[in-house]
Amino acid sequence: MYIKDTRKIQDKILKIAFGFVEYNDLDTELLKNIGGGTNTTLEFNSFQAEALEIYHEMNGDDDSEDSWYSLEKAKIETAIEALVKSLQDFDDDASVKLEYDLIKLTNILKADEFNQNPYISNIKIEDITTSTHELVKFALPPLTLFPCDVSVASFGHRALPQIGFFEEKIEIPRLEKINSDNFKQVTPKEINATQKHIDAAHGKVLNIGLGMGYFAYMASLKDNVEKIIIVEQDNELIELFKEHIFPQFSHREKIEIINSTYYDYLKNITDNQFDFCFIDIDEGTTTLQPYLPGFLLFKTICKKFQKMEVSIYLEDEFKFLITDVLFNVVYSNCRKTMDNYGHLPDLEINENDKTAFDFIDYLYRKVKIKDPSDFDYYINYNTLIKML
């Protein structure tokens, strides 16, 4: 990569760099802390007491329903303050900004709404253990903080998770692979993140990745969905699903399950064979990095489809991740090729991002940045997809 050494370019990348590190890596620690939805549970009584104290402090003696500061707001602030303090014991600009931004992205969830979801209410999960998998109803204690929707980049340059918590205990269907960190589950995030794909499904549907069958179940309830072909490469998972979950589906006649590798199946189908394709490649780990190469391969293979609509689960989160890696690639090359970079901060490449970094660095070898506006073009998800 060639980067012209000018003051304008230095100022441009310096501005992006400081925005990139605005949370001082606390956002990375945050995702590790709440990724599994099990690590950040607050004590109920102390939580309620602290929330009430904040509520009365803000409203004085006014307990009426039209008080300007709600008890729900106080609860959210109490939960997020505890979460941020669990990441770092002192207040600084980074932790204060992270706390402020997270408060705006946090919701108290309703257990009744979750339990009324058709899959949650109709699919009964019993504790089952096979030689390869464990199927359980996983109890989530009250006040457990976890991502409840896809990450968004509403603030600054980094993506943050939308966080939620229930004030009651709930049970979520969960499938764990033995001797592996991977798991599949049906949580509010999975429900919310999958909804747009369910809404878009129509006609003959191809479902890449079985998971716990949530997408297939919900899509099969739609009148405008004629047929669903599920492609799953884990035969043991298929057998467990067929025995314990699939018999409870109300529209089994619409669904067929095929044991095949995902890439081989996609390479061998024609463009008019299906109307809609949903690709679910998230394996429930706390990071998306291990699935980035697979995601990019899916995008490359699916370029040939013009008639079939292709929709990839968590694609927006992959966009954020790729954009972060793109910036690291450009920034690293900037430091290598510019003479006057003494005032540019050091950025460490996360070990999980190293493979993606090397791959994107290879793609960008012939890139020339001669103007500050070039950064806006090359640090962009869509540009990378074109370059593939």
Short mmCIF file of C-alpha atoms in Angstrom, two decimals:
data_model
loop_
_atom_site.label_atom_id
_atom_site.label_comp_id
_atom_site.label_asym_id
_atom_site.label_seq_id
_atom_site.Cartn_x
_atom_site.Cartn_y
_atom_site.Cartn_z
CA MET A 1 0.00 0.00 0.00
CA TYR A 2 1.29 3.42 -0.94
CA ILE A 3 0.25 6.37 1.23
CA LYS A 4 1.31 9.87 0.20
CA ASP A 5 3.05 11.67 3.05
CA THR A 6 1.07 14.89 3.49
CA ARG A 7 -0.10 16.84 6.52
CA LYS A 8 -3.73 16.56 5.38
CA ILE A 9 -3.53 12.78 5.26
CA GLN A 10 -1.81 12.65 8.64
CA ASP A 11 -4.51 14.84 10.20
CA LYS A 12 -7.23 12.70 8.65
CA ILE A 13 -5.90 9.41 9.96
CA LEU A 14 -5.07 10.93 13.34
CA LYS A 15 -8.69 12.01 13.75
CA ILE A 16 -9.94 8.54 12.84
CA ALA A 17 -7.38 6.89 15.13
CA PHE A 18 -8.43 8.79 18.24
CA GLY A 19 -12.07 8.05 17.50
CA PHE A 20 -11.15 4.40 17.04
CA VAL A 21 -9.64 4.14 20.53
CA GLU A 22 -12.16 6.37 22.30
CA TYR A 23 -13.28 3.59 24.67
CA ASN A 24 -9.68 2.55 25.36
CA ASP A 25 -10.43 -1.12 24.53
CA LEU A 26 -13.15 -1.22 27.20
CA ASP A 27 -15.67 -2.14 24.51
CA THR A 28 -13.66 -5.26 23.70
CA GLU A 29 -13.61 -6.25 27.38
CA LEU A 30 -17.32 -5.51 27.56
CA LEU A 31 -18.12 -8.04 24.84
CA LYS A 32 -16.02 -10.68 26.57
CA ASN A 33 -17.79 -9.97 29.85
CA ILE A 34 -21.37 -10.20 28.61
CA GLY A 35 -20.90 -12.28 25.46
CA GLY A 36 -22.22 -15.49 26.96
CA GLY A 37 -24.94 -13.71 28.93
CA THR A 38 -23.82 -15.39 32.16
CA ASN A 39 -21.00 -13.34 33.63
CA THR A 40 -22.61 -10.10 34.77
CA THR A 41 -25.45 -10.78 37.20
CA LEU A 42 -26.34 -8.18 39.83
CA GLU A 43 -27.63 -8.82 43.35
CA PHE A 44 -31.36 -8.12 43.19
CA ASN A 45 -31.90 -6.38 46.56
CA SER A 46 -28.88 -4.09 46.37
CA PHE A 47 -29.70 -3.31 42.75
CA GLN A 48 -33.26 -2.27 43.67
CA ALA A 49 -32.03 -0.17 46.59
CA GLU A 50 -29.46 1.67 44.47
CA ALA A 51 -31.98 2.29 41.69
CA LEU A 52 -34.53 3.70 44.15
CA GLU A 53 -31.88 5.94 45.68
CA ILE A 54 -30.96 7.36 42.28
CA TYR A 55 -34.63 7.75 41.36
CA HIS A 56 -35.48 9.74 44.53
CA GLU A 57 -32.30 11.79 44.22
CA MET A 58 -33.28 12.87 40.70
CA ASN A 59 -37.01 13.43 41.42
CA GLY A 60 -36.93 14.68 44.98
CA ASP A 61 -40.18 13.73 46.72
CA ASP A 62 -42.17 13.42 43.52
CA ASP A 63 -43.37 9.79 43.18
CA SER A 64 -46.11 10.51 40.65
CA GLU A 65 -46.29 8.64 37.35
CA ASP A 66 -45.42 11.78 35.39
CA SER A 67 -42.12 12.31 37.22
CA TRP A 68 -39.57 13.51 34.68
CA TYR A 69 -37.06 10.81 35.63
CA SER A 70 -38.40 7.25 35.52
CA LEU A 71 -37.60 4.34 37.81
CA GLU A 72 -36.80 2.29 34.70
CA LYS A 73 -34.14 4.84 33.76
CA ALA A 74 -32.67 4.61 37.26
CA LYS A 75 -32.53 0.81 37.02
CA ILE A 76 -30.77 0.95 33.67
CA GLU A 77 -28.20 3.44 34.95
CA THR A 78 -27.57 1.31 38.04
CA ALA A 79 -27.01 -1.80 35.94
CA ILE A 80 -24.70 -0.15 33.42
CA GLU A 81 -22.66 1.62 36.11
CA ALA A 82 -22.07 -1.74 37.78
CA LEU A 83 -21.14 -3.30 34.43
CA VAL A 84 -18.60 -0.61 33.53
CA LYS A 85 -17.10 -0.69 37.04
CA SER A 86 -16.65 -4.45 36.66
CA LEU A 87 -14.43 -3.68 33.67
CA GLN A 88 -12.45 -0.91 35.34
CA ASP A 89 -12.39 0.29 38.95
CA PHE A 90 -11.77 3.97 38.31
CA ASP A 91 -13.49 6.76 36.40
CA ASP A 92 -11.74 8.17 33.37
CA ASP A 93 -12.94 9.71 30.11
CA ALA A 94 -13.11 6.32 28.35
CA SER A 95 -15.20 4.57 31.01
CA VAL A 96 -17.49 7.59 31.48
CA LYS A 97 -18.14 7.79 27.74
CA LEU A 98 -18.72 4.03 27.51
CA GLU A 99 -21.18 4.17 30.40
CA TYR A 100 -23.01 7.15 28.90
CA ASP A 101 -23.34 5.51 25.48
CA LEU A 102 -24.39 2.11 26.86
CA ILE A 103 -27.19 3.65 28.93
CA LYS A 104 -28.80 4.84 25.69
CA LEU A 105 -28.57 1.33 24.23
CA THR A 106 -29.99 -0.63 27.18
CA ASN A 107 -33.53 -1.88 27.78
CA ILE A 108 -35.38 -3.73 30.53
CA LEU A 109 -36.92 -6.74 28.78
CA LYS A 110 -40.33 -8.25 29.48
CA ALA A 111 -40.35 -11.95 30.34
CA ASP A 112 -43.96 -12.32 29.15
CA GLU A 113 -43.06 -11.07 25.66
CA PHE A 114 -40.13 -13.47 25.43
CA ASN A 115 -42.16 -16.44 26.64
CA GLN A 116 -44.96 -15.70 24.15
CA ASN A 117 -42.62 -16.06 21.17
CA PRO A 118 -44.05 -18.96 19.09
CA TYR A 119 -40.84 -21.02 19.20
CA ILE A 120 -40.29 -20.47 22.94
CA SER A 121 -43.91 -21.25 23.83
CA ASN A 122 -44.46 -24.23 21.49
CA ILE A 123 -41.12 -26.06 21.35
CA LYS A 124 -40.61 -27.95 24.61
CA ILE A 125 -36.97 -28.60 25.40
CA GLU A 126 -35.98 -31.48 27.68
CA ASP A 127 -32.47 -32.01 29.04
CA ILE A 128 -30.85 -34.40 26.57
CA THR A 129 -27.21 -35.54 26.42
CA THR A 130 -25.77 -37.42 23.46
CA SER A 131 -22.19 -38.39 22.68
CA THR A 132 -21.70 -35.04 20.92
CA HIS A 133 -24.26 -32.54 22.22
CA GLU A 134 -26.18 -31.35 25.28
CA LEU A 135 -29.67 -29.92 24.86
CA VAL A 136 -30.86 -27.95 27.89
CA LYS A 137 -33.25 -25.32 29.16
CA PHE A 138 -30.70 -22.82 30.41
CA ALA A 139 -31.86 -20.79 33.43
CA LEU A 140 -30.94 -17.13 33.20
CA PRO A 141 -31.04 -15.42 36.63
CA PRO A 142 -32.75 -12.03 37.06
CA LEU A 143 -30.63 -8.97 36.23
CA THR A 144 -28.24 -10.86 33.97
CA LEU A 145 -26.91 -8.44 31.39
CA PHE A 146 -26.51 -9.74 27.84
CA PRO A 147 -26.65 -8.48 24.24
CA CYS A 148 -30.31 -8.36 23.23
CA ASP A 149 -29.97 -7.14 19.64
CA VAL A 150 -27.36 -6.58 16.95
CA SER A 151 -24.54 -4.16 17.68
CA VAL A 152 -24.92 -0.61 16.40
CA ALA A 153 -22.51 2.20 15.63
CA SER A 154 -24.65 5.10 16.76
CA PHE A 155 -21.90 6.70 18.81
CA GLY A 156 -18.34 7.46 17.79
CA HIS A 157 -16.52 5.10 15.46
CA ARG A 158 -17.03 1.79 17.26
CA ALA A 159 -19.91 -0.64 17.39
CA LEU A 160 -21.55 -1.25 20.76
CA PRO A 161 -23.95 -4.02 21.78
CA GLN A 162 -27.56 -3.28 22.55
CA ILE A 163 -27.89 -4.65 26.09
CA GLY A 164 -30.91 -5.95 27.96
CA PHE A 165 -31.86 -7.67 31.17
CA PHE A 166 -34.93 -9.30 32.69
CA GLU A 167 -36.11 -8.64 36.22
CA GLU A 168 -37.40 -12.21 36.39
CA LYS A 169 -35.71 -15.55 35.85
CA ILE A 170 -36.23 -16.95 32.37
CA GLU A 171 -35.27 -20.18 30.63
CA ILE A 172 -33.73 -20.23 27.19
CA PRO A 173 -33.29 -23.22 24.85
CA ARG A 174 -29.59 -23.95 24.46
CA LEU A 175 -27.59 -26.55 22.55
CA GLU A 176 -23.95 -27.07 23.53
CA LYS A 177 -21.40 -29.09 21.62
CA ILE A 178 -19.42 -31.31 23.99
CA ASN A 179 -15.69 -30.49 24.27
CA SER A 180 -16.23 -27.23 22.40
CA ASP A 181 -16.81 -23.57 23.21
CA ASN A 182 -19.52 -23.37 20.57
CA PHE A 183 -23.18 -23.28 21.46
CA LYS A 184 -26.51 -22.44 19.86
CA GLN A 185 -29.37 -20.81 21.72
CA VAL A 186 -32.61 -18.88 21.28
CA THR A 187 -32.25 -15.62 23.21
CA PRO A 188 -33.69 -12.14 22.66
CA LYS A 189 -30.68 -11.30 20.47
CA GLU A 190 -31.22 -14.32 18.24
CA ILE A 191 -34.94 -13.53 18.05
CA ASN A 192 -34.45 -9.84 17.24
CA ALA A 193 -31.50 -10.35 14.88
CA THR A 194 -33.30 -13.07 12.91
CA GLN A 195 -36.62 -11.25 12.55
CA LYS A 196 -35.71 -9.25 9.44
CA HIS A 197 -34.59 -12.46 7.73
CA ILE A 198 -37.85 -14.17 8.68
CA ASP A 199 -39.84 -11.21 7.35
CA ALA A 200 -37.95 -11.36 4.04
CA ALA A 201 -38.31 -15.14 3.53
CA HIS A 202 -40.66 -16.14 0.70
CA GLY A 203 -41.30 -18.85 -1.86
CA LYS A 204 -38.68 -21.61 -1.92
CA VAL A 205 -36.24 -20.95 0.91
CA LEU A 206 -32.69 -22.22 1.38
CA ASN A 207 -31.51 -22.22 5.02
CA ILE A 208 -27.73 -22.66 5.39
CA GLY A 209 -27.04 -23.79 8.97
CA LEU A 210 -29.60 -25.58 11.13
CA GLY A 211 -28.84 -24.13 14.56
CA MET A 212 -31.79 -24.99 16.80
CA GLY A 213 -34.20 -24.61 13.91
CA TYR A 214 -35.50 -21.21 15.01
CA PHE A 215 -35.43 -19.56 11.58
CA ALA A 216 -36.91 -22.62 9.87
CA TYR A 217 -39.71 -22.89 12.43
CA MET A 218 -40.69 -19.23 12.24
CA ALA A 219 -40.40 -19.06 8.43
CA SER A 220 -42.51 -22.22 8.04
CA LEU A 221 -45.40 -20.43 9.79
CA LYS A 222 -45.62 -17.92 6.92
CA ASP A 223 -48.22 -18.53 4.23
CA ASN A 224 -45.94 -17.18 1.49
CA VAL A 225 -43.19 -19.71 2.28
CA GLU A 226 -43.72 -22.86 0.18
CA LYS A 227 -40.65 -24.96 0.95
CA ILE A 228 -37.58 -24.78 3.21
CA ILE A 229 -34.42 -26.74 2.48
CA ILE A 230 -32.07 -26.79 5.50
CA VAL A 231 -28.41 -27.58 4.77
CA GLU A 232 -26.40 -28.72 7.80
CA GLN A 233 -22.93 -30.28 7.78
CA ASP A 234 -23.08 -31.70 11.35
CA ASN A 235 -24.85 -35.04 10.99
CA GLU A 236 -25.01 -35.61 14.78
CA LEU A 237 -26.82 -32.29 15.16
CA ILE A 238 -29.30 -33.30 12.46
CA GLU A 239 -30.07 -36.58 14.24
CA LEU A 240 -30.62 -34.85 17.59
CA PHE A 241 -32.83 -32.23 15.95
CA LYS A 242 -34.92 -34.80 14.10
CA GLU A 243 -35.53 -36.83 17.25
CA HIS A 244 -36.19 -34.15 19.87
CA ILE A 245 -37.13 -30.83 18.19
CA PHE A 246 -38.41 -31.38 14.65
CA PRO A 247 -41.43 -33.55 15.66
CA GLN A 248 -42.84 -30.49 17.44
CA PHE A 249 -42.85 -28.36 14.27
CA SER A 250 -46.41 -27.70 13.07
CA HIS A 251 -45.43 -27.44 9.37
CA ARG A 252 -42.99 -30.30 8.98
CA GLU A 253 -44.30 -30.95 5.47
CA LYS A 254 -42.60 -27.75 4.29
CA ILE A 255 -39.14 -28.69 5.57
CA GLU A 256 -36.40 -30.94 4.25
CA ILE A 257 -32.96 -31.36 5.88
CA ILE A 258 -29.86 -32.15 3.82
CA ASN A 259 -26.50 -33.21 5.26
CA SER A 260 -23.86 -31.41 3.16
CA THR A 261 -21.00 -28.96 3.48
CA TYR A 262 -22.31 -25.42 3.11
CA TYR A 263 -19.90 -24.23 0.42
CA ASP A 264 -20.27 -27.31 -1.78
CA TYR A 265 -24.06 -27.05 -1.72
CA LEU A 266 -24.04 -23.33 -2.62
CA LYS A 267 -21.55 -23.88 -5.43
CA ASN A 268 -23.73 -26.55 -7.04
CA ILE A 269 -27.15 -24.87 -7.06
CA THR A 270 -28.54 -22.72 -9.85
CA ASP A 271 -29.69 -19.13 -9.50
CA ASN A 272 -33.40 -19.89 -10.03
CA GLN A 273 -33.53 -22.91 -7.71
CA PHE A 274 -34.54 -20.86 -4.64
CA ASP A 275 -36.21 -17.50 -4.08
CA PHE A 276 -34.53 -16.68 -0.78
CA CYS A 277 -31.43 -17.88 1.07
CA PHE A 278 -30.71 -17.35 4.76
CA ILE A 279 -27.12 -18.05 5.85
CA ASP A 280 -26.60 -18.56 9.59
CA ILE A 281 -22.88 -18.96 10.28
CA ASP A 282 -22.72 -17.63 13.84
CA GLU A 283 -21.81 -20.42 16.26
CA GLY A 284 -22.62 -18.66 19.52
CA THR A 285 -19.06 -17.79 20.47
CA THR A 286 -18.37 -14.44 22.15
CA THR A 287 -16.46 -13.13 19.11
CA LEU A 288 -17.16 -13.13 15.39
CA GLN A 289 -13.49 -13.17 14.33
CA PRO A 290 -13.21 -16.96 13.81
CA TYR A 291 -16.05 -16.79 11.29
CA LEU A 292 -14.80 -13.79 9.31
CA PRO A 293 -12.99 -15.83 6.59
CA GLY A 294 -16.09 -18.02 6.18
CA PHE A 295 -18.29 -14.94 5.94
CA LEU A 296 -16.13 -13.45 3.19
CA LEU A 297 -16.14 -16.78 1.34
CA PHE A 298 -19.95 -16.87 1.50
CA LYS A 299 -20.07 -13.35 0.08
CA THR A 300 -17.76 -14.37 -2.76
CA ILE A 301 -19.71 -17.53 -3.64
CA CYS A 302 -23.06 -15.73 -3.52
CA LYS A 303 -21.97 -13.08 -6.03
CA LYS A 304 -23.16 -15.40 -8.80
CA PHE A 305 -26.77 -15.24 -7.62
CA GLN A 306 -28.83 -12.52 -9.25
CA LYS A 307 -32.37 -13.87 -8.84
CA MET A 308 -32.05 -15.50 -5.40
CA GLU A 309 -32.10 -13.02 -2.52
CA VAL A 310 -29.27 -13.82 -0.07
CA SER A 311 -29.47 -12.72 3.57
CA ILE A 312 -26.65 -13.40 6.08
CA TYR A 313 -27.19 -13.52 9.84
CA LEU A 314 -25.30 -10.79 11.74
CA GLU A 315 -23.95 -9.29 8.52
CA ASP A 316 -24.12 -5.81 10.08
CA GLU A 317 -21.86 -6.95 12.92
CA PHE A 318 -19.44 -8.45 10.41
CA LYS A 319 -19.41 -5.06 8.65
CA PHE A 320 -18.31 -3.37 11.87
CA LEU A 321 -15.64 -5.99 12.48
CA ILE A 322 -14.32 -5.75 8.92
CA THR A 323 -14.27 -1.96 9.06
CA ASP A 324 -12.19 -2.15 12.25
CA VAL A 325 -9.71 -4.50 10.56
CA LEU A 326 -9.63 -2.32 7.43
CA PHE A 327 -8.69 0.67 9.53
CA ASN A 328 -5.91 -1.28 11.24
CA VAL A 329 -4.52 -2.33 7.86
CA VAL A 330 -4.51 1.21 6.46
CA TYR A 331 -3.21 2.70 9.69
CA SER A 332 -0.40 0.16 9.97
CA ASN A 333 0.69 0.89 6.41
CA CYS A 334 0.45 4.60 7.09
CA ARG A 335 2.96 4.29 9.94
CA LYS A 336 5.27 2.23 7.75
CA THR A 337 5.30 4.51 4.72
CA MET A 338 5.06 8.05 6.14
CA ASP A 339 8.19 9.77 7.35
CA ASN A 340 6.63 12.16 9.83
CA TYR A 341 4.41 9.94 12.01
CA GLY A 342 5.82 10.66 15.46
CA HIS A 343 2.52 12.09 16.72
CA LEU A 344 0.41 9.12 15.56
CA PRO A 345 -0.61 6.76 18.39
CA ASP A 346 0.35 3.08 18.41
CA LEU A 347 -2.47 0.63 17.75
CA GLU A 348 -2.04 -3.01 18.63
CA ILE A 349 -3.56 -5.63 16.36
CA ASN A 350 -5.80 -7.98 18.32
CA GLU A 351 -4.55 -11.56 18.06
CA ASN A 352 -8.03 -12.69 16.98
CA ASP A 353 -7.88 -10.23 14.07
CA LYS A 354 -4.41 -11.27 12.85
CA THR A 355 -5.62 -13.68 10.15
CA ALA A 356 -8.13 -11.17 8.83
CA PHE A 357 -5.49 -8.42 9.00
CA ASP A 358 -3.02 -10.44 6.90
CA PHE A 359 -5.69 -11.34 4.35
CA ILE A 360 -6.95 -7.77 3.91
CA ASP A 361 -3.38 -6.44 3.88
CA TYR A 362 -2.73 -8.79 0.95
CA LEU A 363 -5.79 -7.50 -0.91
CA TYR A 364 -4.73 -3.90 -0.35
CA ARG A 365 -1.15 -4.22 -1.62
CA LYS A 366 -1.85 -2.26 -4.81
CA VAL A 367 -3.96 0.43 -3.11
CA LYS A 368 -2.72 4.02 -3.42
CA ILE A 369 -3.93 6.71 -1.03
CA LYS A 370 -3.14 10.15 -2.40
CA ASP A 371 -5.91 12.21 -0.82
CA PRO A 372 -7.72 12.24 2.59
CA SER A 373 -10.97 11.28 0.85
CA ASP A 374 -9.36 7.98 -0.19
CA PHE A 375 -9.60 6.83 3.44
CA ASP A 376 -13.38 7.13 3.37
CA TYR A 377 -13.44 4.91 0.29
CA TYR A 378 -10.99 2.22 1.38
CA ILE A 379 -12.02 1.96 5.04
CA ASN A 380 -15.39 0.70 3.93
CA TYR A 381 -17.01 -2.73 3.99
CA ASN A 382 -18.54 -2.42 0.53
CA THR A 383 -15.19 -1.51 -1.00
CA LEU A 384 -13.62 -4.70 0.36
CA ILE A 385 -16.45 -6.84 -1.03
CA LYS A 386 -15.87 -5.27 -4.46
CA MET A 387 -12.15 -6.01 -4.21
CA LEU A 388 -12.83 -9.67 -3.51
#
